[in-house]
Amino acid sequence: MADRIEMQLKVLMLAGLSGDAEAHRQLLAAAASRLRSYFGRRIGSDAADVEDLVQETLIAIHQRRESFNPALPFTAWLHAIAKYKLVDHYRRTGARRQVAIDDIGELAADDDFDPALAAMDIERMLSGLPEKHRKAIRLTRIKGYSVEEASQMTGQSPSAIKIGVHRGLKKLMVQVRDDDDDRD
Amino acid sequence: MTMIATEGLIRSLAAEVKPLRRGAAQMRLLAGIVAGSLFALLALSLLLSAPLSAVAYTGVPAFTMKLAFAVAMATATGILLLASGRPGQRIGMRLLWLGVPAALVAATAVMELMMKAPQFREQALLGSTWQTCVLAIAGMSLPVLAGIVWAFRRLAPTNLPLTGLLAGLASGSAAAVVYALFCPETTAAFLATWYTLGILAAGLIGLLAGPRLLRW
């Protein structure tokens, strides 16, 4: 379950980083609902406070998305940012200075994601794609080569690489969405 | 604020999304450090002398040793600094990397001092420019630190004192790379003592100023 959410969010994030506005919108919406329950459970009563914090965190996610490392899990990144904003909120309001013990356990577990596991997730996601798209995504979005380098390595033209990345990510998004519908 | 407002915010954020080059964070941090270092290069050229003019006295091996130490420190601190700006990435034991170049230079310095007659050891340690060295490295770390803070507007440090310390050490190391182009000293003992001290001073500046400068 957590695994599937990680995959979905990561695909949306990668597509958003490639400039797909719709994927980015879906990502922010999904993040908003996760953040709402995360902050809600911790600062509780005041719904307006929670929503302010959600918005502030969404803006941070958007402005600082360069800080996401595609080799690592998206949810660990999101939770680290949410935790930072929560602690910052406590500091500002002076309300509750320490993060409750149970939070620390939960968040520490989040920080402990195994990069090897994350890499496996990606490979599993990619395995459903045509070879060309898979290569284009792996080289440019995960290994960090430029489009030109990927083009030289594969013998595909630069525009073919770009199209491969774009279509591949589109397909992945449809794939995870269908997964969702099947289970709902 | 309401959930409706949040919907609106999400739409407006998504509307302005642009494709991001892979490696954008690395490039931005590198740009900040290089820009600050160029400023330092210009400042020291005006204050001290033409860069590289001292290599004629020191010889190439001594110059290379100083430059290599500074470049190694700048590389190690830079990599850790970037990691500290990316949530979910761990630093932990990797901090020990920073001790490797320092330990190598310190070991070389000890051997060098042992081989010298006792009355020459103080001279090897102090040289004639130790004040200039520490001041230049700590002072020239400031423009580099400014470049790093600029780059961090797009990163997300979650441990501000640690990131501040690494930012300070990285800015000091970059300043040391620049200062090595001007430095007239020739001993490993000098390098191990005063370069390291200058970098540590810059680290202290970063540690103290980091939480204010980097907050988001």
mmCIF file of C-alpha atoms in Angstrom:
data_model
loop_
_atom_site.group_PDB
_atom_site.id
_atom_site.type_symbol
_atom_site.label_atom_id
_atom_site.label_comp_id
_atom_site.label_asym_id
_atom_site.label_seq_id
_atom_site.Cartn_x
_atom_site.Cartn_y
_atom_site.Cartn_z
ATOM 1 C CA MET A 1 0.000 0.000 0.000
ATOM 2 C CA ALA A 2 2.620 2.531 1.117
ATOM 3 C CA ASP A 3 4.699 1.127 -1.695
ATOM 4 C CA ARG A 4 2.037 1.913 -4.272
ATOM 5 C CA ILE A 5 1.555 5.471 -3.004
ATOM 6 C CA GLU A 6 5.301 5.999 -3.198
ATOM 7 C CA MET A 7 5.307 4.845 -6.816
ATOM 8 C CA GLN A 8 2.350 6.974 -7.813
ATOM 9 C CA LEU A 9 3.699 10.116 -6.220
ATOM 10 C CA LYS A 10 7.150 9.538 -7.613
ATOM 11 C CA VAL A 11 5.859 9.134 -11.156
ATOM 12 C CA LEU A 12 3.859 12.344 -10.791
ATOM 13 C CA MET A 13 6.918 14.125 -9.388
ATOM 14 C CA LEU A 14 9.173 12.956 -12.217
ATOM 15 C CA ALA A 15 6.569 14.001 -14.786
ATOM 16 C CA GLY A 16 6.161 17.365 -13.037
ATOM 17 C CA LEU A 17 9.917 17.897 -13.102
ATOM 18 C CA SER A 18 9.786 17.311 -16.864
ATOM 19 C CA GLY A 19 7.346 20.204 -17.122
ATOM 20 C CA ASP A 20 4.014 18.338 -17.082
ATOM 21 C CA ALA A 21 1.691 20.847 -15.387
ATOM 22 C CA GLU A 22 -1.198 18.405 -14.966
ATOM 23 C CA ALA A 23 1.022 15.842 -13.229
ATOM 24 C CA HIS A 24 2.396 18.584 -11.013
ATOM 25 C CA ARG A 25 -1.137 19.690 -10.127
ATOM 26 C CA GLN A 26 -2.100 16.117 -9.220
ATOM 27 C CA LEU A 27 1.037 15.770 -7.149
ATOM 28 C CA LEU A 28 0.331 18.942 -5.170
ATOM 29 C CA ALA A 29 -3.283 17.872 -4.630
ATOM 30 C CA ALA A 30 -2.201 14.453 -3.355
ATOM 31 C CA ALA A 31 0.465 16.067 -1.181
ATOM 32 C CA ALA A 32 -2.121 18.531 0.181
ATOM 33 C CA SER A 33 -4.392 15.791 1.477
ATOM 34 C CA ARG A 34 -1.476 13.886 3.029
ATOM 35 C CA LEU A 35 -0.166 17.071 4.636
ATOM 36 C CA ARG A 36 -3.609 17.989 5.916
ATOM 37 C CA SER A 37 -3.883 14.760 7.858
ATOM 38 C CA TYR A 38 -0.224 14.895 8.947
ATOM 39 C CA PHE A 39 -0.538 18.417 10.387
ATOM 40 C CA GLY A 40 -4.111 17.815 11.574
ATOM 41 C CA ARG A 41 -3.019 14.926 13.751
ATOM 42 C CA ARG A 42 -0.265 17.042 15.279
ATOM 43 C CA ILE A 43 -1.592 20.557 15.785
ATOM 44 C CA GLY A 44 -5.175 19.417 15.891
ATOM 45 C CA SER A 45 -7.955 21.787 16.818
ATOM 46 C CA ASP A 46 -7.436 24.880 14.678
ATOM 47 C CA ALA A 47 -8.404 24.008 11.104
ATOM 48 C CA ALA A 48 -7.302 27.408 9.785
ATOM 49 C CA ASP A 49 -3.822 26.895 11.254
ATOM 50 C CA VAL A 50 -3.601 23.483 9.640
ATOM 51 C CA GLU A 51 -4.647 24.822 6.255
ATOM 52 C CA ASP A 52 -2.146 27.705 6.492
ATOM 53 C CA LEU A 53 0.592 25.221 7.191
ATOM 54 C CA VAL A 54 -0.545 22.998 4.313
ATOM 55 C CA GLN A 55 -0.377 25.942 1.922
ATOM 56 C CA GLU A 56 2.984 27.100 3.167
ATOM 57 C CA THR A 57 4.365 23.596 2.743
ATOM 58 C CA LEU A 58 2.896 23.257 -0.759
ATOM 59 C CA ILE A 59 4.617 26.480 -1.785
ATOM 60 C CA ALA A 60 7.877 25.183 -0.332
ATOM 61 C CA ILE A 61 7.520 21.891 -2.210
ATOM 62 C CA HIS A 62 6.882 23.796 -5.413
ATOM 63 C CA GLN A 63 9.683 26.341 -5.032
ATOM 64 C CA ARG A 64 12.244 23.870 -3.762
ATOM 65 C CA ARG A 65 11.514 20.880 -5.972
ATOM 66 C CA GLU A 66 15.099 21.036 -7.246
ATOM 67 C CA SER A 67 16.040 19.620 -3.860
ATOM 68 C CA PHE A 68 14.294 16.333 -4.686
ATOM 69 C CA ASN A 69 16.792 13.622 -5.549
ATOM 70 C CA PRO A 70 15.130 11.179 -8.004
ATOM 71 C CA ALA A 71 17.316 8.355 -6.700
ATOM 72 C CA LEU A 72 15.541 8.587 -3.321
ATOM 73 C CA PRO A 73 11.910 7.992 -2.263
ATOM 74 C CA PHE A 74 9.489 10.859 -2.774
ATOM 75 C CA THR A 75 7.591 10.232 0.454
ATOM 76 C CA ALA A 76 10.770 10.538 2.537
ATOM 77 C CA TRP A 77 11.411 13.912 0.889
ATOM 78 C CA LEU A 78 7.839 15.073 1.504
ATOM 79 C CA HIS A 79 7.845 13.984 5.128
ATOM 80 C CA ALA A 80 11.181 15.621 5.858
ATOM 81 C CA ILE A 81 9.811 18.912 4.493
ATOM 82 C CA ALA A 82 6.537 18.536 6.406
ATOM 83 C CA LYS A 83 8.441 17.811 9.615
ATOM 84 C CA TYR A 84 10.637 20.877 9.086
ATOM 85 C CA LYS A 85 7.567 23.065 8.574
ATOM 86 C CA LEU A 86 5.905 21.576 11.637
ATOM 87 C CA VAL A 87 8.908 22.251 13.866
ATOM 88 C CA ASP A 88 9.136 25.754 12.392
ATOM 89 C CA HIS A 89 5.459 26.257 13.244
ATOM 90 C CA TYR A 90 6.051 25.168 16.844
ATOM 91 C CA ARG A 91 8.997 27.533 17.093
ATOM 92 C CA ARG A 92 6.985 30.445 15.706
ATOM 93 C CA THR A 93 3.977 29.925 17.876
ATOM 94 C CA GLY A 94 5.981 28.745 20.870
ATOM 95 C CA ALA A 95 3.038 26.510 21.572
ATOM 96 C CA ARG A 96 4.630 23.121 21.890
ATOM 97 C CA ARG A 97 8.354 23.040 21.718
ATOM 98 C CA GLN A 98 9.081 19.393 21.339
ATOM 99 C CA VAL A 99 7.834 16.971 18.746
ATOM 100 C CA ALA A 100 5.954 14.190 20.497
ATOM 101 C CA ILE A 101 7.844 10.940 20.960
ATOM 102 C CA ASP A 102 5.588 8.945 18.640
ATOM 103 C CA ASP A 103 6.213 11.437 15.843
ATOM 104 C CA ILE A 104 9.925 10.903 16.089
ATOM 105 C CA GLY A 105 9.575 7.160 15.707
ATOM 106 C CA GLU A 106 7.311 7.518 12.711
ATOM 107 C CA LEU A 107 9.468 10.124 11.007
ATOM 108 C CA ALA A 108 12.695 8.351 11.754
ATOM 109 C CA ALA A 109 11.210 5.323 10.037
ATOM 110 C CA ASP A 110 10.422 7.566 7.056
ATOM 111 C CA ASP A 111 14.005 8.764 6.916
ATOM 112 C CA ASP A 112 15.246 5.230 6.877
ATOM 113 C CA PHE A 113 14.154 4.387 3.345
ATOM 114 C CA ASP A 114 16.554 2.070 1.671
ATOM 115 C CA PRO A 115 17.857 3.626 -1.558
ATOM 116 C CA ALA A 116 18.256 0.140 -3.042
ATOM 117 C CA LEU A 117 14.565 -0.482 -2.455
ATOM 118 C CA ALA A 118 13.665 2.798 -4.096
ATOM 119 C CA ALA A 119 15.772 1.862 -7.104
ATOM 120 C CA MET A 120 13.918 -1.447 -7.340
ATOM 121 C CA ASP A 121 10.606 0.403 -7.320
ATOM 122 C CA ILE A 122 11.687 2.500 -10.229
ATOM 123 C CA GLU A 123 12.898 -0.498 -12.177
ATOM 124 C CA ARG A 124 9.577 -2.231 -11.556
ATOM 125 C CA MET A 125 7.674 0.830 -12.716
ATOM 126 C CA LEU A 126 9.780 1.076 -15.829
ATOM 127 C CA SER A 127 9.569 -2.602 -16.704
ATOM 128 C CA GLY A 128 6.104 -2.123 -18.226
ATOM 129 C CA LEU A 129 7.348 0.361 -20.801
ATOM 130 C CA PRO A 130 8.761 -0.126 -24.289
ATOM 131 C CA GLU A 131 12.552 -0.418 -24.299
ATOM 132 C CA LYS A 132 13.037 2.973 -25.985
ATOM 133 C CA HIS A 133 10.990 4.908 -23.447
ATOM 134 C CA ARG A 134 12.522 3.018 -20.563
ATOM 135 C CA LYS A 135 16.044 3.854 -21.685
ATOM 136 C CA ALA A 136 15.190 7.510 -22.252
ATOM 137 C CA ILE A 137 13.683 7.886 -18.775
ATOM 138 C CA ARG A 138 16.385 5.910 -17.020
ATOM 139 C CA LEU A 139 19.240 7.851 -18.610
ATOM 140 C CA THR A 140 17.852 11.382 -18.390
ATOM 141 C CA ARG A 141 15.605 11.361 -15.333
ATOM 142 C CA ILE A 142 17.331 8.863 -13.045
ATOM 143 C CA LYS A 143 20.998 8.612 -14.025
ATOM 144 C CA GLY A 144 21.207 12.334 -14.712
ATOM 145 C CA TYR A 145 22.611 12.413 -18.248
ATOM 146 C CA SER A 146 21.675 15.304 -20.504
ATOM 147 C CA VAL A 147 19.408 14.713 -23.489
ATOM 148 C CA GLU A 148 22.431 15.030 -25.799
ATOM 149 C CA GLU A 149 24.436 12.468 -23.834
ATOM 150 C CA ALA A 150 21.508 10.072 -23.735
ATOM 151 C CA SER A 151 21.127 10.549 -27.460
ATOM 152 C CA GLN A 152 24.761 9.599 -28.090
ATOM 153 C CA MET A 153 24.562 6.601 -25.784
ATOM 154 C CA THR A 154 21.458 5.154 -27.365
ATOM 155 C CA GLY A 155 21.832 6.353 -30.938
ATOM 156 C CA GLN A 156 18.358 7.909 -30.759
ATOM 157 C CA SER A 157 17.994 11.533 -31.832
ATOM 158 C CA PRO A 158 17.655 14.152 -29.058
ATOM 159 C CA SER A 159 14.046 14.806 -29.940
ATOM 160 C CA ALA A 160 13.334 11.062 -29.844
ATOM 161 C CA ILE A 161 14.763 10.987 -26.320
ATOM 162 C CA LYS A 162 12.571 13.902 -25.248
ATOM 163 C CA ILE A 163 9.490 12.288 -26.758
ATOM 164 C CA GLY A 164 10.411 8.972 -25.136
ATOM 165 C CA VAL A 165 10.629 10.572 -21.704
ATOM 166 C CA HIS A 166 7.372 12.441 -22.191
ATOM 167 C CA ARG A 167 5.366 9.477 -23.521
ATOM 168 C CA GLY A 168 6.922 7.057 -21.061
ATOM 169 C CA LEU A 169 5.957 9.178 -18.067
ATOM 170 C CA LYS A 170 2.451 9.689 -19.513
ATOM 171 C CA LYS A 171 2.069 5.922 -19.842
ATOM 172 C CA LEU A 172 3.327 5.342 -16.311
ATOM 173 C CA MET A 173 0.763 7.777 -14.968
ATOM 174 C CA VAL A 174 -2.060 6.056 -16.820
ATOM 175 C CA GLN A 175 -0.738 2.735 -15.533
ATOM 176 C CA VAL A 176 -0.748 3.730 -11.858
ATOM 177 C CA ARG A 177 -4.137 5.391 -12.224
ATOM 178 C CA ASP A 178 -5.593 2.196 -13.698
ATOM 179 C CA ASP A 179 -4.072 0.255 -10.829
ATOM 180 C CA ASP A 180 -5.977 2.558 -8.544
ATOM 181 C CA ASP A 181 -9.299 2.068 -10.317
ATOM 182 C CA ASP A 182 -8.872 -1.687 -10.200
ATOM 183 C CA ARG A 183 -8.478 -1.632 -6.454
ATOM 184 C CA ASP A 184 -11.181 0.943 -5.639
ATOM 185 C CA MET B 1 -7.596 29.814 4.893
ATOM 186 C CA THR B 2 -9.863 27.228 3.422
ATOM 187 C CA MET B 3 -9.489 24.110 1.362
ATOM 188 C CA ILE B 4 -11.037 26.022 -1.561
ATOM 189 C CA ALA B 5 -8.191 28.543 -1.330
ATOM 190 C CA THR B 6 -5.738 25.640 -1.292
ATOM 191 C CA GLU B 7 -7.270 24.308 -4.531
ATOM 192 C CA GLY B 8 -6.744 27.723 -6.092
ATOM 193 C CA LEU B 9 -3.161 27.863 -4.862
ATOM 194 C CA ILE B 10 -2.419 24.432 -6.321
ATOM 195 C CA ARG B 11 -3.842 25.450 -9.701
ATOM 196 C CA SER B 12 -1.805 28.634 -9.822
ATOM 197 C CA LEU B 13 1.408 26.851 -8.775
ATOM 198 C CA ALA B 14 0.873 24.118 -11.369
ATOM 199 C CA ALA B 15 0.179 26.712 -14.079
ATOM 200 C CA GLU B 16 3.676 28.158 -13.771
ATOM 201 C CA VAL B 17 5.535 24.852 -13.835
ATOM 202 C CA LYS B 18 8.530 24.609 -16.146
ATOM 203 C CA PRO B 19 10.701 21.637 -17.061
ATOM 204 C CA LEU B 20 13.682 21.336 -14.770
ATOM 205 C CA ARG B 21 17.043 20.194 -16.052
ATOM 206 C CA ARG B 22 18.442 17.180 -14.245
ATOM 207 C CA GLY B 23 21.304 18.254 -12.045
ATOM 208 C CA ALA B 24 19.736 21.695 -11.595
ATOM 209 C CA ALA B 25 20.534 21.691 -7.860
ATOM 210 C CA GLN B 26 24.200 20.777 -8.442
ATOM 211 C CA MET B 27 24.561 23.438 -11.135
ATOM 212 C CA ARG B 28 22.955 26.103 -8.996
ATOM 213 C CA LEU B 29 25.160 25.379 -5.985
ATOM 214 C CA LEU B 30 28.251 25.257 -8.191
ATOM 215 C CA ALA B 31 27.264 28.581 -9.773
ATOM 216 C CA GLY B 32 26.881 30.198 -6.349
ATOM 217 C CA ILE B 33 30.279 28.941 -5.183
ATOM 218 C CA VAL B 34 32.062 29.886 -8.426
ATOM 219 C CA ALA B 35 30.530 33.366 -8.448
ATOM 220 C CA GLY B 36 31.622 33.974 -4.854
ATOM 221 C CA SER B 37 35.105 32.597 -5.607
ATOM 222 C CA LEU B 38 35.525 34.879 -8.623
ATOM 223 C CA PHE B 39 34.662 37.815 -6.410
ATOM 224 C CA ALA B 40 37.287 36.610 -3.915
ATOM 225 C CA LEU B 41 39.836 36.223 -6.735
ATOM 226 C CA LEU B 42 39.235 39.780 -7.860
ATOM 227 C CA ALA B 43 39.415 41.155 -4.302
ATOM 228 C CA LEU B 44 42.680 39.345 -3.479
ATOM 229 C CA SER B 45 44.215 40.410 -6.812
ATOM 230 C CA LEU B 46 43.573 44.018 -5.820
ATOM 231 C CA LEU B 47 44.679 43.594 -2.186
ATOM 232 C CA LEU B 48 47.713 41.310 -2.540
ATOM 233 C CA SER B 49 49.343 40.759 -5.921
ATOM 234 C CA ALA B 50 48.797 39.142 -9.274
ATOM 235 C CA PRO B 51 47.528 35.569 -8.818
ATOM 236 C CA LEU B 52 50.204 32.865 -9.275
ATOM 237 C CA SER B 53 53.042 35.393 -8.970
ATOM 238 C CA ALA B 54 54.240 33.650 -5.783
ATOM 239 C CA VAL B 55 54.653 30.283 -7.522
ATOM 240 C CA ALA B 56 58.054 31.514 -8.733
ATOM 241 C CA TYR B 57 59.339 31.446 -5.109
ATOM 242 C CA THR B 58 57.457 28.455 -3.776
ATOM 243 C CA GLY B 59 58.035 26.144 -6.707
ATOM 244 C CA VAL B 60 55.321 24.054 -8.302
ATOM 245 C CA PRO B 61 55.269 21.116 -5.812
ATOM 246 C CA ALA B 62 54.486 23.314 -2.774
ATOM 247 C CA PHE B 63 51.887 25.208 -4.781
ATOM 248 C CA THR B 64 50.317 21.942 -5.945
ATOM 249 C CA MET B 65 50.174 20.574 -2.386
ATOM 250 C CA LYS B 66 48.306 23.654 -1.132
ATOM 251 C CA LEU B 67 45.952 23.730 -4.081
ATOM 252 C CA ALA B 68 45.235 19.988 -3.871
ATOM 253 C CA PHE B 69 44.403 20.205 -0.165
ATOM 254 C CA ALA B 70 42.048 23.138 -0.715
ATOM 255 C CA VAL B 71 40.378 21.506 -3.731
ATOM 256 C CA ALA B 72 39.899 18.227 -1.819
ATOM 257 C CA MET B 73 38.308 20.076 1.094
ATOM 258 C CA ALA B 74 36.096 22.121 -1.229
ATOM 259 C CA THR B 75 34.933 18.999 -3.058
ATOM 260 C CA ALA B 76 34.155 17.012 0.099
ATOM 261 C CA THR B 77 32.369 19.890 1.835
ATOM 262 C CA GLY B 78 30.494 20.764 -1.357
ATOM 263 C CA ILE B 79 29.129 17.230 -1.784
ATOM 264 C CA LEU B 80 28.002 17.045 1.852
ATOM 265 C CA LEU B 81 26.542 20.551 1.665
ATOM 266 C CA LEU B 82 24.408 19.601 -1.328
ATOM 267 C CA ALA B 83 23.224 16.454 0.464
ATOM 268 C CA SER B 84 22.245 18.525 3.496
ATOM 269 C CA GLY B 85 20.005 20.643 1.263
ATOM 270 C CA ARG B 86 18.113 17.592 -0.034
ATOM 271 C CA PRO B 87 15.569 16.242 2.460
ATOM 272 C CA GLY B 88 15.636 12.507 2.985
ATOM 273 C CA GLN B 89 19.356 12.281 2.294
ATOM 274 C CA ARG B 90 21.634 11.276 5.134
ATOM 275 C CA ILE B 91 24.964 12.811 6.073
ATOM 276 C CA GLY B 92 25.899 10.889 9.228
ATOM 277 C CA MET B 93 29.255 9.197 9.047
ATOM 278 C CA ARG B 94 30.091 10.853 5.745
ATOM 279 C CA LEU B 95 31.174 13.865 7.817
ATOM 280 C CA LEU B 96 34.334 11.861 8.489
ATOM 281 C CA TRP B 97 35.384 12.409 4.839
ATOM 282 C CA LEU B 98 36.332 15.919 5.853
ATOM 283 C CA GLY B 99 38.995 14.550 8.165
ATOM 284 C CA VAL B 100 40.816 12.684 5.373
ATOM 285 C CA PRO B 101 42.536 15.588 3.581
ATOM 286 C CA ALA B 102 43.178 17.271 6.942
ATOM 287 C CA ALA B 103 44.728 14.105 8.396
ATOM 288 C CA LEU B 104 46.939 13.555 5.333
ATOM 289 C CA VAL B 105 48.257 17.092 5.485
ATOM 290 C CA ALA B 106 48.742 16.898 9.262
ATOM 291 C CA ALA B 107 50.724 13.656 8.918
ATOM 292 C CA THR B 108 52.910 15.220 6.223
ATOM 293 C CA ALA B 109 53.433 18.240 8.471
ATOM 294 C CA VAL B 110 54.551 16.096 11.405
ATOM 295 C CA MET B 111 57.078 14.212 9.249
ATOM 296 C CA GLU B 112 58.336 17.476 7.838
ATOM 297 C CA LEU B 113 58.848 19.022 11.282
ATOM 298 C CA MET B 114 60.599 15.913 12.591
ATOM 299 C CA MET B 115 63.121 16.119 9.788
ATOM 300 C CA LYS B 116 63.942 19.732 10.550
ATOM 301 C CA ALA B 117 66.425 20.843 13.196
ATOM 302 C CA PRO B 118 64.502 22.106 16.261
ATOM 303 C CA GLN B 119 65.502 25.744 15.775
ATOM 304 C CA PHE B 120 63.856 25.803 12.313
ATOM 305 C CA ARG B 121 60.567 24.296 13.360
ATOM 306 C CA GLU B 122 58.899 27.478 14.530
ATOM 307 C CA GLN B 123 59.789 29.187 11.271
ATOM 308 C CA ALA B 124 58.273 26.285 9.280
ATOM 309 C CA LEU B 125 55.063 26.525 11.268
ATOM 310 C CA LEU B 126 54.562 30.285 11.259
ATOM 311 C CA GLY B 127 56.090 31.233 7.919
ATOM 312 C CA SER B 128 55.823 34.967 7.402
ATOM 313 C CA THR B 129 52.203 35.317 6.376
ATOM 314 C CA TRP B 130 50.055 33.371 8.808
ATOM 315 C CA GLN B 131 47.892 36.350 9.759
ATOM 316 C CA THR B 132 47.254 37.199 6.110
ATOM 317 C CA CYS B 133 46.425 33.557 5.408
ATOM 318 C CA VAL B 134 43.810 33.155 8.135
ATOM 319 C CA LEU B 135 42.293 36.592 7.508
ATOM 320 C CA ALA B 136 42.139 36.114 3.749
ATOM 321 C CA ILE B 137 40.526 32.672 3.952
ATOM 322 C CA ALA B 138 37.988 33.655 6.620
ATOM 323 C CA GLY B 139 37.266 37.023 4.955
ATOM 324 C CA MET B 140 37.017 35.720 1.403
ATOM 325 C CA SER B 141 34.695 32.961 2.596
ATOM 326 C CA LEU B 142 31.998 35.631 3.012
ATOM 327 C CA PRO B 143 31.301 36.285 -0.694
ATOM 328 C CA VAL B 144 31.278 32.505 -1.272
ATOM 329 C CA LEU B 145 28.870 32.058 1.625
ATOM 330 C CA ALA B 146 26.625 34.674 0.016
ATOM 331 C CA GLY B 147 26.666 32.638 -3.211
ATOM 332 C CA ILE B 148 25.790 29.469 -1.298
ATOM 333 C CA VAL B 149 22.904 31.164 0.527
ATOM 334 C CA TRP B 150 21.610 32.348 -2.841
ATOM 335 C CA ALA B 151 21.736 28.792 -4.227
ATOM 336 C CA PHE B 152 19.952 27.448 -1.168
ATOM 337 C CA ARG B 153 16.840 29.459 -1.944
ATOM 338 C CA ARG B 154 15.911 26.495 -4.141
ATOM 339 C CA LEU B 155 17.075 23.796 -1.742
ATOM 340 C CA ALA B 156 15.467 22.597 1.458
ATOM 341 C CA PRO B 157 17.864 22.211 4.399
ATOM 342 C CA THR B 158 16.084 20.604 7.333
ATOM 343 C CA ASN B 159 18.961 20.781 9.828
ATOM 344 C CA LEU B 160 20.000 24.423 9.745
ATOM 345 C CA PRO B 161 22.992 24.359 12.128
ATOM 346 C CA LEU B 162 24.520 21.405 10.246
ATOM 347 C CA THR B 163 23.860 22.980 6.858
ATOM 348 C CA GLY B 164 25.216 26.287 8.169
ATOM 349 C CA LEU B 165 28.392 24.581 9.356
ATOM 350 C CA LEU B 166 28.852 22.792 6.017
ATOM 351 C CA ALA B 167 28.110 26.018 4.126
ATOM 352 C CA GLY B 168 30.761 27.777 6.192
ATOM 353 C CA LEU B 169 33.335 25.000 5.703
ATOM 354 C CA ALA B 170 32.603 24.867 1.961
ATOM 355 C CA SER B 171 32.923 28.645 1.632
ATOM 356 C CA GLY B 172 36.181 28.570 3.614
ATOM 357 C CA SER B 173 37.525 25.748 1.435
ATOM 358 C CA ALA B 174 36.630 27.613 -1.758
ATOM 359 C CA ALA B 175 38.307 30.731 -0.332
ATOM 360 C CA ALA B 176 41.362 28.553 0.447
ATOM 361 C CA VAL B 177 41.472 27.401 -3.200
ATOM 362 C CA VAL B 178 41.556 31.061 -4.256
ATOM 363 C CA TYR B 179 44.082 32.032 -1.580
ATOM 364 C CA ALA B 180 46.406 29.183 -2.637
ATOM 365 C CA LEU B 181 46.924 31.127 -5.878
ATOM 366 C CA PHE B 182 48.517 33.960 -3.858
ATOM 367 C CA CYS B 183 50.151 32.157 -0.935
ATOM 368 C CA PRO B 184 53.988 32.454 -0.720
ATOM 369 C CA GLU B 185 54.459 29.706 1.893
ATOM 370 C CA THR B 186 56.093 26.360 1.214
ATOM 371 C CA THR B 187 55.655 24.051 4.221
ATOM 372 C CA ALA B 188 53.066 21.389 4.979
ATOM 373 C CA ALA B 189 53.169 22.546 8.613
ATOM 374 C CA PHE B 190 51.946 25.971 7.539
ATOM 375 C CA LEU B 191 49.241 24.472 5.366
ATOM 376 C CA ALA B 192 48.032 22.047 8.049
ATOM 377 C CA THR B 193 47.819 24.804 10.644
ATOM 378 C CA TRP B 194 46.705 28.049 9.051
ATOM 379 C CA TYR B 195 44.655 26.885 6.086
ATOM 380 C CA THR B 196 42.790 24.534 8.386
ATOM 381 C CA LEU B 197 42.281 27.285 10.933
ATOM 382 C CA GLY B 198 40.962 29.673 8.270
ATOM 383 C CA ILE B 199 38.530 27.040 7.020
ATOM 384 C CA LEU B 200 37.393 26.277 10.582
ATOM 385 C CA ALA B 201 36.851 29.995 11.235
ATOM 386 C CA ALA B 202 34.653 30.145 8.141
ATOM 387 C CA GLY B 203 32.841 27.041 9.423
ATOM 388 C CA LEU B 204 32.159 28.807 12.702
ATOM 389 C CA ILE B 205 30.731 31.810 10.836
ATOM 390 C CA GLY B 206 28.441 29.454 8.915
ATOM 391 C CA LEU B 207 27.414 27.573 12.040
ATOM 392 C CA LEU B 208 26.416 30.805 13.794
ATOM 393 C CA ALA B 209 24.842 32.591 10.834
ATOM 394 C CA GLY B 210 23.342 29.538 9.112
ATOM 395 C CA PRO B 211 20.110 29.211 11.055
ATOM 396 C CA ARG B 212 19.263 32.866 10.295
ATOM 397 C CA LEU B 213 20.444 32.948 6.704
ATOM 398 C CA LEU B 214 19.036 29.621 5.597
ATOM 399 C CA ARG B 215 15.629 29.581 7.264
ATOM 400 C CA TRP B 216 12.680 29.038 4.919
#
